Short mmCIF file of C-alpha atoms in Angstrom, two decimals:
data_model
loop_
_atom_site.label_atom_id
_atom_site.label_comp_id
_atom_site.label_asym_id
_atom_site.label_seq_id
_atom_site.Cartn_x
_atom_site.Cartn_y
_atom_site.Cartn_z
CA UNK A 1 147.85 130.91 53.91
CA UNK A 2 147.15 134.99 54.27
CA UNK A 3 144.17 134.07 56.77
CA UNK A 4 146.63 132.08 58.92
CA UNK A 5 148.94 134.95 58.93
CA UNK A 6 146.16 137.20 59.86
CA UNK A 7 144.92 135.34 62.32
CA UNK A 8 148.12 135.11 64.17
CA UNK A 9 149.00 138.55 63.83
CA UNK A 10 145.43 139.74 65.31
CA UNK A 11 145.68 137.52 68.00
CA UNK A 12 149.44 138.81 68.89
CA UNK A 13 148.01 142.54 68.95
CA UNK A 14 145.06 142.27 70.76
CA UNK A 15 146.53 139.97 73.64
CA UNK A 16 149.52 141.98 73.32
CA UNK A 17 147.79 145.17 74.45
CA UNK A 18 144.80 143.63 76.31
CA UNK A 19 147.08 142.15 78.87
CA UNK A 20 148.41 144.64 80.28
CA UNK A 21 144.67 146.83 80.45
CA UNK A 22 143.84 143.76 82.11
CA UNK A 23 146.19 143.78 84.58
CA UNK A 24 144.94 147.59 85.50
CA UNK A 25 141.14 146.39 85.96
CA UNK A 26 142.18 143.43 87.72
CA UNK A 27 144.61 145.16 90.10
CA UNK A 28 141.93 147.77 90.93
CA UNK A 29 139.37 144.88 91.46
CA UNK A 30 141.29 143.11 93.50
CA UNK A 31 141.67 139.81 91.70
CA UNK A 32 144.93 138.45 92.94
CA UNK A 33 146.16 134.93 93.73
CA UNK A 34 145.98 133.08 96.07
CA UNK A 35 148.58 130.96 96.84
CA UNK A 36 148.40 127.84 99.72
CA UNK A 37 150.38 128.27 102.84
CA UNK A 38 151.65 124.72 103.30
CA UNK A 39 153.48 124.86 99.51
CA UNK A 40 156.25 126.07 98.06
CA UNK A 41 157.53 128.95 100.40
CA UNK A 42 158.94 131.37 97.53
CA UNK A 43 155.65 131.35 96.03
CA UNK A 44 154.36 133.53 98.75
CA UNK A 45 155.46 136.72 97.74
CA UNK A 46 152.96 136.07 94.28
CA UNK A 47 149.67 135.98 96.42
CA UNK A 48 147.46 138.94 95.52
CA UNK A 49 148.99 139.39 91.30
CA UNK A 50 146.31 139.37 89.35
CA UNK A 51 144.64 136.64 87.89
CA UNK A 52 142.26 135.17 85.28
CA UNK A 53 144.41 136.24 82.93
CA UNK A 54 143.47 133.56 80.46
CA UNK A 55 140.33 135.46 79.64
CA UNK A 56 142.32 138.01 77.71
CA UNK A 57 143.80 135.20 75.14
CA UNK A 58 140.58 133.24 74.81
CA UNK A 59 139.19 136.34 73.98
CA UNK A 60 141.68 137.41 71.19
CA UNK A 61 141.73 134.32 70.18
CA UNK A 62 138.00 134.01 69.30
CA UNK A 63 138.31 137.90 67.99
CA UNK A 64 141.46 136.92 65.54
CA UNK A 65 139.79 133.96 64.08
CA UNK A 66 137.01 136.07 63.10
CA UNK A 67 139.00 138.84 61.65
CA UNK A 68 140.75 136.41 59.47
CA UNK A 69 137.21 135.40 57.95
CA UNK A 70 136.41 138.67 57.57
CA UNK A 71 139.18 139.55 56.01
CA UNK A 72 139.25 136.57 53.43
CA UNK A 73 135.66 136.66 53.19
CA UNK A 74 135.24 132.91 53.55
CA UNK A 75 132.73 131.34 56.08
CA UNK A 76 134.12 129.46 59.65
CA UNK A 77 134.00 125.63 58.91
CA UNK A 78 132.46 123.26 61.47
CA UNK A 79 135.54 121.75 62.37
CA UNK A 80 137.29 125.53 63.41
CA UNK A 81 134.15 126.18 65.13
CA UNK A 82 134.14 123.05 67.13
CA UNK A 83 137.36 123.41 68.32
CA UNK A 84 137.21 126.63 69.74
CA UNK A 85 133.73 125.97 71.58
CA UNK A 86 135.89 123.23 73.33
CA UNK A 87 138.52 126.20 74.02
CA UNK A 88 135.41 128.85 75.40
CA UNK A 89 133.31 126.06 77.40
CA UNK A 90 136.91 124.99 79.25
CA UNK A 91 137.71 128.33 79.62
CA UNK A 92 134.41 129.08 81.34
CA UNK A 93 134.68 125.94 83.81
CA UNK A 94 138.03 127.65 84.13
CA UNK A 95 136.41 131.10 85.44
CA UNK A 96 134.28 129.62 87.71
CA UNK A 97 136.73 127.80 89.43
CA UNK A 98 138.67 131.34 89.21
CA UNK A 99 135.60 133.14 90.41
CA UNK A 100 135.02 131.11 94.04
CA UNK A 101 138.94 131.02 94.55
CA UNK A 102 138.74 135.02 94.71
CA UNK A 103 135.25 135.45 96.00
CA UNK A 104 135.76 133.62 98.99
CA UNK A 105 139.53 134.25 99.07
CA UNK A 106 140.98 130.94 99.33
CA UNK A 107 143.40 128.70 96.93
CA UNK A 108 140.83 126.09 96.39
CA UNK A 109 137.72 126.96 93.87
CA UNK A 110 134.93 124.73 92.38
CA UNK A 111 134.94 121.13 94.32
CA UNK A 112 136.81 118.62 92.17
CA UNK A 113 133.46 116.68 91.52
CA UNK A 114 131.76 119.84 90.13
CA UNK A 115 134.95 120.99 87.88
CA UNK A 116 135.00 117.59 86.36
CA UNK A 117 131.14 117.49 85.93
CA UNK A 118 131.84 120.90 83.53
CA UNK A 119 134.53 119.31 81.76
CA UNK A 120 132.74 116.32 81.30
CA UNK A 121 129.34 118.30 80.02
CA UNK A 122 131.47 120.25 77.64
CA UNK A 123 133.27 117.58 76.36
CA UNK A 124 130.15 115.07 75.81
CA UNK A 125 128.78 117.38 73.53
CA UNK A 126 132.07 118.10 71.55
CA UNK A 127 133.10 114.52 70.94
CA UNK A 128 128.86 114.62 69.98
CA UNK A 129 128.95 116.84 67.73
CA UNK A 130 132.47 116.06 66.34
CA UNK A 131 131.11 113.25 64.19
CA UNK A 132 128.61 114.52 62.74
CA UNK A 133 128.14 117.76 60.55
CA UNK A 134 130.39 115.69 57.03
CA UNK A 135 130.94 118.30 53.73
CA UNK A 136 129.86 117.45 50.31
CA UNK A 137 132.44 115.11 50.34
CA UNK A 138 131.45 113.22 53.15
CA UNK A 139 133.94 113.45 55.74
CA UNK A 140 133.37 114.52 59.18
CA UNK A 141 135.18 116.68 61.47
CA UNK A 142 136.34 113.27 63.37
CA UNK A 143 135.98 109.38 62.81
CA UNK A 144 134.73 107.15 65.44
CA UNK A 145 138.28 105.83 64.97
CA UNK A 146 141.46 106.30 67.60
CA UNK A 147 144.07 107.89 65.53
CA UNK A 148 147.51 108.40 65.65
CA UNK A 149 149.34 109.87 62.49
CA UNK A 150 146.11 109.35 61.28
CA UNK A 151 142.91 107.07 61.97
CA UNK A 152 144.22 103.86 62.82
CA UNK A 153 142.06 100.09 62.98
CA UNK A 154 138.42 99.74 63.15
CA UNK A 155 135.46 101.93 64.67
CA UNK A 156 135.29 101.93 68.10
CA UNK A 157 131.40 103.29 67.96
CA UNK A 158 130.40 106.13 68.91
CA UNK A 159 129.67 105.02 73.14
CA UNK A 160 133.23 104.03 72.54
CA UNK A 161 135.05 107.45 70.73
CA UNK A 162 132.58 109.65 73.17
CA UNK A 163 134.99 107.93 76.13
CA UNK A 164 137.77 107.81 74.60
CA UNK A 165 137.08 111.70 73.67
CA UNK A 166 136.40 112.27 77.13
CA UNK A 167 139.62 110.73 78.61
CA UNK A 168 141.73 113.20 76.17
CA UNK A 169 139.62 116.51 77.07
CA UNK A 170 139.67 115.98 80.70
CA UNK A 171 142.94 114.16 80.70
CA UNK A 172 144.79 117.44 78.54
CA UNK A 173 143.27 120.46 79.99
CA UNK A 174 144.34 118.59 83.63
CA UNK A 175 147.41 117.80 82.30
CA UNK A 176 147.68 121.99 81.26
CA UNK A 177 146.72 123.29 84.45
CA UNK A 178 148.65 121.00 86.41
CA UNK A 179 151.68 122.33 84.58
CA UNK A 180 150.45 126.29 85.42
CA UNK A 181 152.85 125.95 87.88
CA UNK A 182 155.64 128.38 87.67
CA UNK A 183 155.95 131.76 85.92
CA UNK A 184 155.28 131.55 81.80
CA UNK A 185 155.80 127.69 82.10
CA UNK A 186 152.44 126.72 80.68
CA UNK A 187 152.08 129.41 78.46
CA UNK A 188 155.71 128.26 76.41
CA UNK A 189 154.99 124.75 76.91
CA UNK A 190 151.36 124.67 75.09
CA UNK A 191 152.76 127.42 72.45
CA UNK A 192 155.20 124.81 71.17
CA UNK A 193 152.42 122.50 70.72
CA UNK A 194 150.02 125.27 68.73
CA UNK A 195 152.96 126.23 66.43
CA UNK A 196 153.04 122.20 65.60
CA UNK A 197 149.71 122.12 64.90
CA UNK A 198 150.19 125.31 62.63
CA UNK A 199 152.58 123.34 60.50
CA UNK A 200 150.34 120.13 60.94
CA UNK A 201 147.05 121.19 59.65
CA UNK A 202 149.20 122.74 56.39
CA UNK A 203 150.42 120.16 55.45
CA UNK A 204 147.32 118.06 55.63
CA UNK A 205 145.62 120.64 53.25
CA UNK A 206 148.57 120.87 50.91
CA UNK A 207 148.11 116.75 50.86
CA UNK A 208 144.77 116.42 51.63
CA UNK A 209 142.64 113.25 49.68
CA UNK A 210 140.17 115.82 48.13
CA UNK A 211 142.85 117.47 46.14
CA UNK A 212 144.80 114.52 45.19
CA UNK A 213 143.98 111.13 46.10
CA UNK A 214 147.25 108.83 47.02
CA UNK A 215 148.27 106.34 49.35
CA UNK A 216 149.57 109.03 51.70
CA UNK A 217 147.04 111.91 51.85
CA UNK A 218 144.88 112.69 54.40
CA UNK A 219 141.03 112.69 55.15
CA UNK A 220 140.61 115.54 57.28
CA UNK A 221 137.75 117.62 57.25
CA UNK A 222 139.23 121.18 57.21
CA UNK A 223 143.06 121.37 57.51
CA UNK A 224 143.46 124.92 56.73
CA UNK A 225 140.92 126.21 59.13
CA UNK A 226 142.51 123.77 62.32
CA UNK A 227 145.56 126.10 61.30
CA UNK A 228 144.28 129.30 61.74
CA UNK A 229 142.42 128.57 65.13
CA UNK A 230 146.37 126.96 65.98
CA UNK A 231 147.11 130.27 65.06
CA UNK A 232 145.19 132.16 66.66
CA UNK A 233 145.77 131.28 69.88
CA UNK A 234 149.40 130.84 69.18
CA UNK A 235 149.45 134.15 68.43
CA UNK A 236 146.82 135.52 71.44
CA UNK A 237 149.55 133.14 73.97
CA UNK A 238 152.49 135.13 72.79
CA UNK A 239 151.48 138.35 73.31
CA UNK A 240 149.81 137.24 76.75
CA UNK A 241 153.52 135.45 77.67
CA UNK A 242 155.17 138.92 76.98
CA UNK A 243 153.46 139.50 80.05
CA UNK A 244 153.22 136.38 81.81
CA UNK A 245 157.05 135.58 81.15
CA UNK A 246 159.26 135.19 84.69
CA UNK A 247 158.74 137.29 87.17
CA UNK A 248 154.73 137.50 86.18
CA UNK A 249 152.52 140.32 86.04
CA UNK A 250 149.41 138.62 85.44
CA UNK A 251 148.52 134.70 85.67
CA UNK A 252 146.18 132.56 83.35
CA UNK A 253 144.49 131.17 86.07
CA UNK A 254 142.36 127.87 85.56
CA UNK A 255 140.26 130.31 83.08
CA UNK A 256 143.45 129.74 80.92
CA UNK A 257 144.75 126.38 81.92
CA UNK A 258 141.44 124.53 81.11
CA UNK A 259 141.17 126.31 77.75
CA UNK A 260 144.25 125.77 76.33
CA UNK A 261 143.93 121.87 77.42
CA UNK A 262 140.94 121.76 75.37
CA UNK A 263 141.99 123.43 72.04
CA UNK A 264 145.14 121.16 71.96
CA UNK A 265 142.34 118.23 73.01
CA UNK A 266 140.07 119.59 70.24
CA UNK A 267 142.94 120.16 67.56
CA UNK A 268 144.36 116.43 68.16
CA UNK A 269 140.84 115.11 67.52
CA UNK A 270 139.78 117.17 64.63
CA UNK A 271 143.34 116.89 62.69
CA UNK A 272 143.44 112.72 63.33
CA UNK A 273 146.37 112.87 65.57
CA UNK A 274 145.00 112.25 68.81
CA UNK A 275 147.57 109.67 70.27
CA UNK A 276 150.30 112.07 68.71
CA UNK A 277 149.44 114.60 71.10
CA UNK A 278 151.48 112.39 74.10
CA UNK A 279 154.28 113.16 72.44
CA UNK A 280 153.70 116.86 71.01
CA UNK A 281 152.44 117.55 74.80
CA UNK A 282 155.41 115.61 75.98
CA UNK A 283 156.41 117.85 78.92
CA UNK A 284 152.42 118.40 79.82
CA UNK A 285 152.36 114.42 79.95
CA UNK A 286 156.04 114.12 82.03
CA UNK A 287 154.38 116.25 84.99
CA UNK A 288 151.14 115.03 85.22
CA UNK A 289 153.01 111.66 85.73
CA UNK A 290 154.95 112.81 87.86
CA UNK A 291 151.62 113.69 90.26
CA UNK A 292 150.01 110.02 89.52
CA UNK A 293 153.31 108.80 91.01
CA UNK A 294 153.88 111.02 94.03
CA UNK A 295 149.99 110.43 94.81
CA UNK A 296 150.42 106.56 94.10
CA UNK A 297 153.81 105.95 95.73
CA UNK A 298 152.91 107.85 98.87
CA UNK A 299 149.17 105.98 99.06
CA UNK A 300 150.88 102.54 98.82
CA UNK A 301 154.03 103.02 100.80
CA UNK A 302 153.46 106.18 102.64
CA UNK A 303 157.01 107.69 100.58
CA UNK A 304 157.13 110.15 98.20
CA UNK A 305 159.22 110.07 95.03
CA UNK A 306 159.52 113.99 94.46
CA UNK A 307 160.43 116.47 97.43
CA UNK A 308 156.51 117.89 95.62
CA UNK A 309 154.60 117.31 93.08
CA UNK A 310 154.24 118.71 90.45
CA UNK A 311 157.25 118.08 89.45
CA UNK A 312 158.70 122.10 88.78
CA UNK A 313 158.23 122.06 92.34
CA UNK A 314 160.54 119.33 93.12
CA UNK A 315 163.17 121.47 91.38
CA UNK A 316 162.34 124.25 93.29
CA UNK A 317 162.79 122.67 96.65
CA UNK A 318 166.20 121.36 95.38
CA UNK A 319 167.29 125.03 95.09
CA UNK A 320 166.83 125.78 91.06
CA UNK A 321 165.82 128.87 90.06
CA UNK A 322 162.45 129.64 88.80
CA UNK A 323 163.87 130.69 85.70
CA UNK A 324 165.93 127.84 85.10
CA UNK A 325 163.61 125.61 85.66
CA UNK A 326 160.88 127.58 83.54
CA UNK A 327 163.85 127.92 80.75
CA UNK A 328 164.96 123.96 80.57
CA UNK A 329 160.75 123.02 80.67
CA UNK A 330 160.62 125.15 77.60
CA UNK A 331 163.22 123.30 76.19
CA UNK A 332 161.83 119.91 76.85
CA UNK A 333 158.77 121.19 75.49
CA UNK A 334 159.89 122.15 72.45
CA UNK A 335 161.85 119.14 71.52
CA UNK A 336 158.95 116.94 72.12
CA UNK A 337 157.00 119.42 70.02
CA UNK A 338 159.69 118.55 67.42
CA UNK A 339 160.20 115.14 67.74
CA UNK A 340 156.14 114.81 67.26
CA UNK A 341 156.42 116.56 63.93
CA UNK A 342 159.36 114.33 63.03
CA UNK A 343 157.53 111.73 63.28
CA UNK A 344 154.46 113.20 61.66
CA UNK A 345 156.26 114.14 58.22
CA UNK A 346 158.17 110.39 58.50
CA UNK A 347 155.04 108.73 57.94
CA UNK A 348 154.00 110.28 55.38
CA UNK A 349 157.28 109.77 53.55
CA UNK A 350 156.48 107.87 50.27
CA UNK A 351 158.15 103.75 51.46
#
């Protein structure tokens, strides 16, 4: 438990005071937003704040974890490792796409074929690598096997899971950046998720087959460890929030976005709860609908549904305040957080 504790409480310090010499460096460099003409009109008065903010919580993130090996003196497992590769290599698909959008000083970055080319490199070797590597005991750091509460019917092979994987990485960090919309919105909506997955991966250790075998324990690889990288970048998102919070100082950027997509991606997979994570990510999943519709609607009858998509911005336009909007998300977010867990500690309920 001390290392989780650690690990939160680094990451809270370091993003806490590397925001804001962040926001110095960037300011002087000139690495603002950019924000699109033809969309919402209050947005406007954002363009040139700086950006790429997300670099300063994948960073303390990484450092945090560390320090909480260091300071416990126990080795990273394979499963903590893999998970936050999936957080650096979206993060640095993120800063490219950040890079060209302030090089060439427009709102669009890397083409859509060449972002999802980077996911989908990253990814591949993830959900590669994700069944292999078992411990003396013979489990891996993820089953070939769609899970839910935990791995549920047969093997889907490994062509199979390497899709399926695939779908969730590219699926969840779009799903994240598409809900970067408004001020501190994706930062609180993701954190509610992390601080599940905190209480997630201790429980699985405190039940966990290894120790004692019973109809309701779980095989999962390294429990404890999945909570102190949740931790971690809990912790790093908080004290980047205290900065990012309504009205913004700094943004996350795609460098952010993308990363935090792929840890919750990478912590669903690793922890067996992968089809639990459309519920935890409720409010993540709710937007991103709400584009498939406005795109789908308008293709097939020429009408949207939304005033814009996403759909914070449909609130917008109907007069809501970006704080009240960013507020009530938070809310959603956090009750589908806690209905996930609900439904997490049901099942395990003895029948």
């Amino acid at each position: 438990m001390i290392n989780i504790v650690i690990a939160g409480a680094v990451g809270l310090v370091l993003s806490m005071l590397g925001t804001p010499l962040a926001i110095r460096l960037f300011s002087r460099r000139g690495i603002g937003q950019n924000v699109r003409e033809e969309g919402v009109q209050a947005h406007l008065g954002k363009k040139g704040t700086p950006t790429m903010g997300g670099i300063v919580f994948v960073l303390a993130a990484l450092l945090a974890y560390g320090a909480s090996h260091l300071a416990t003196v126990e080795p990273p497992t394979v499963s903590g490792m893999l998970v936050l590769f999936l957080m650096t290599g979206l993060g640095a698909v993120g800063f490219l796409d950040d890079f060209i959008k302030i090089y060439k000083q427009r709102s669009l970055g890397l083409r859509s074929g060449a972002k999802a080319l980077g996911q989908l490199v990253v990814g591949a070797v993830f959900a590669v690598l994700v069944t292999r590597q078992p411990n003396v005991y013979g489990i891996t750091p993820a089953e070939t096997r769609v899970s839910f509460l935990r791995d549920i019917g047969p093997s889907i092979g490994i062509v199979g899971f390497t899709i399926w994987v695939l779908i969730m990485i590219v699926g969840f960090s779009n799903a994240v950046n598409l809900t970067d919309g408004l001020d501190g919105l994706a930062s609180g909506a993701t954190g509610a998720v992390l601080a599940a997955y905190v209480l997630i991966g201790n429980w699985q250790l405190r039940n966990n087959c290894i120790d004692q075998l019973g109809p309701n324990c779980y095989w999962v690889r390294d429990p404890l460890d999945l909570a102190v990288v949740a931790c971690a970048v809990l912790g790093a998102l908080i004290g980047f929030l205290w900065w990012n919070a309504p009205p913004a100082k700094i943004f996350m950027g795609d460098t952010g976005s993308l990363a935090l997509g792929g840890v919750l991606a990478g912590l669903a997979i690793a922890t067996r709860t992968q089809l639990l994570l459309i519920i935890l990510a409720g409010l993540c999943v709710i937007i991103t609908l709400s584009v498939i519709i406005q795109v789908g609607s308008f293709k097939m009858t020429g009408k949207r549904v939304f005033r814009m998509a996403p759909l914070q911005h449909h609130f917008e336009l109907k007069g809501w305040a970006e704080t009240t909007i960013v507020v009530r998300f938070w809310l959603i977010a956090i009750l589908c957080a806690a209905l996930g867990l609900g439904l997490f500690y049901v099942e395990w309920m003895p029948k």
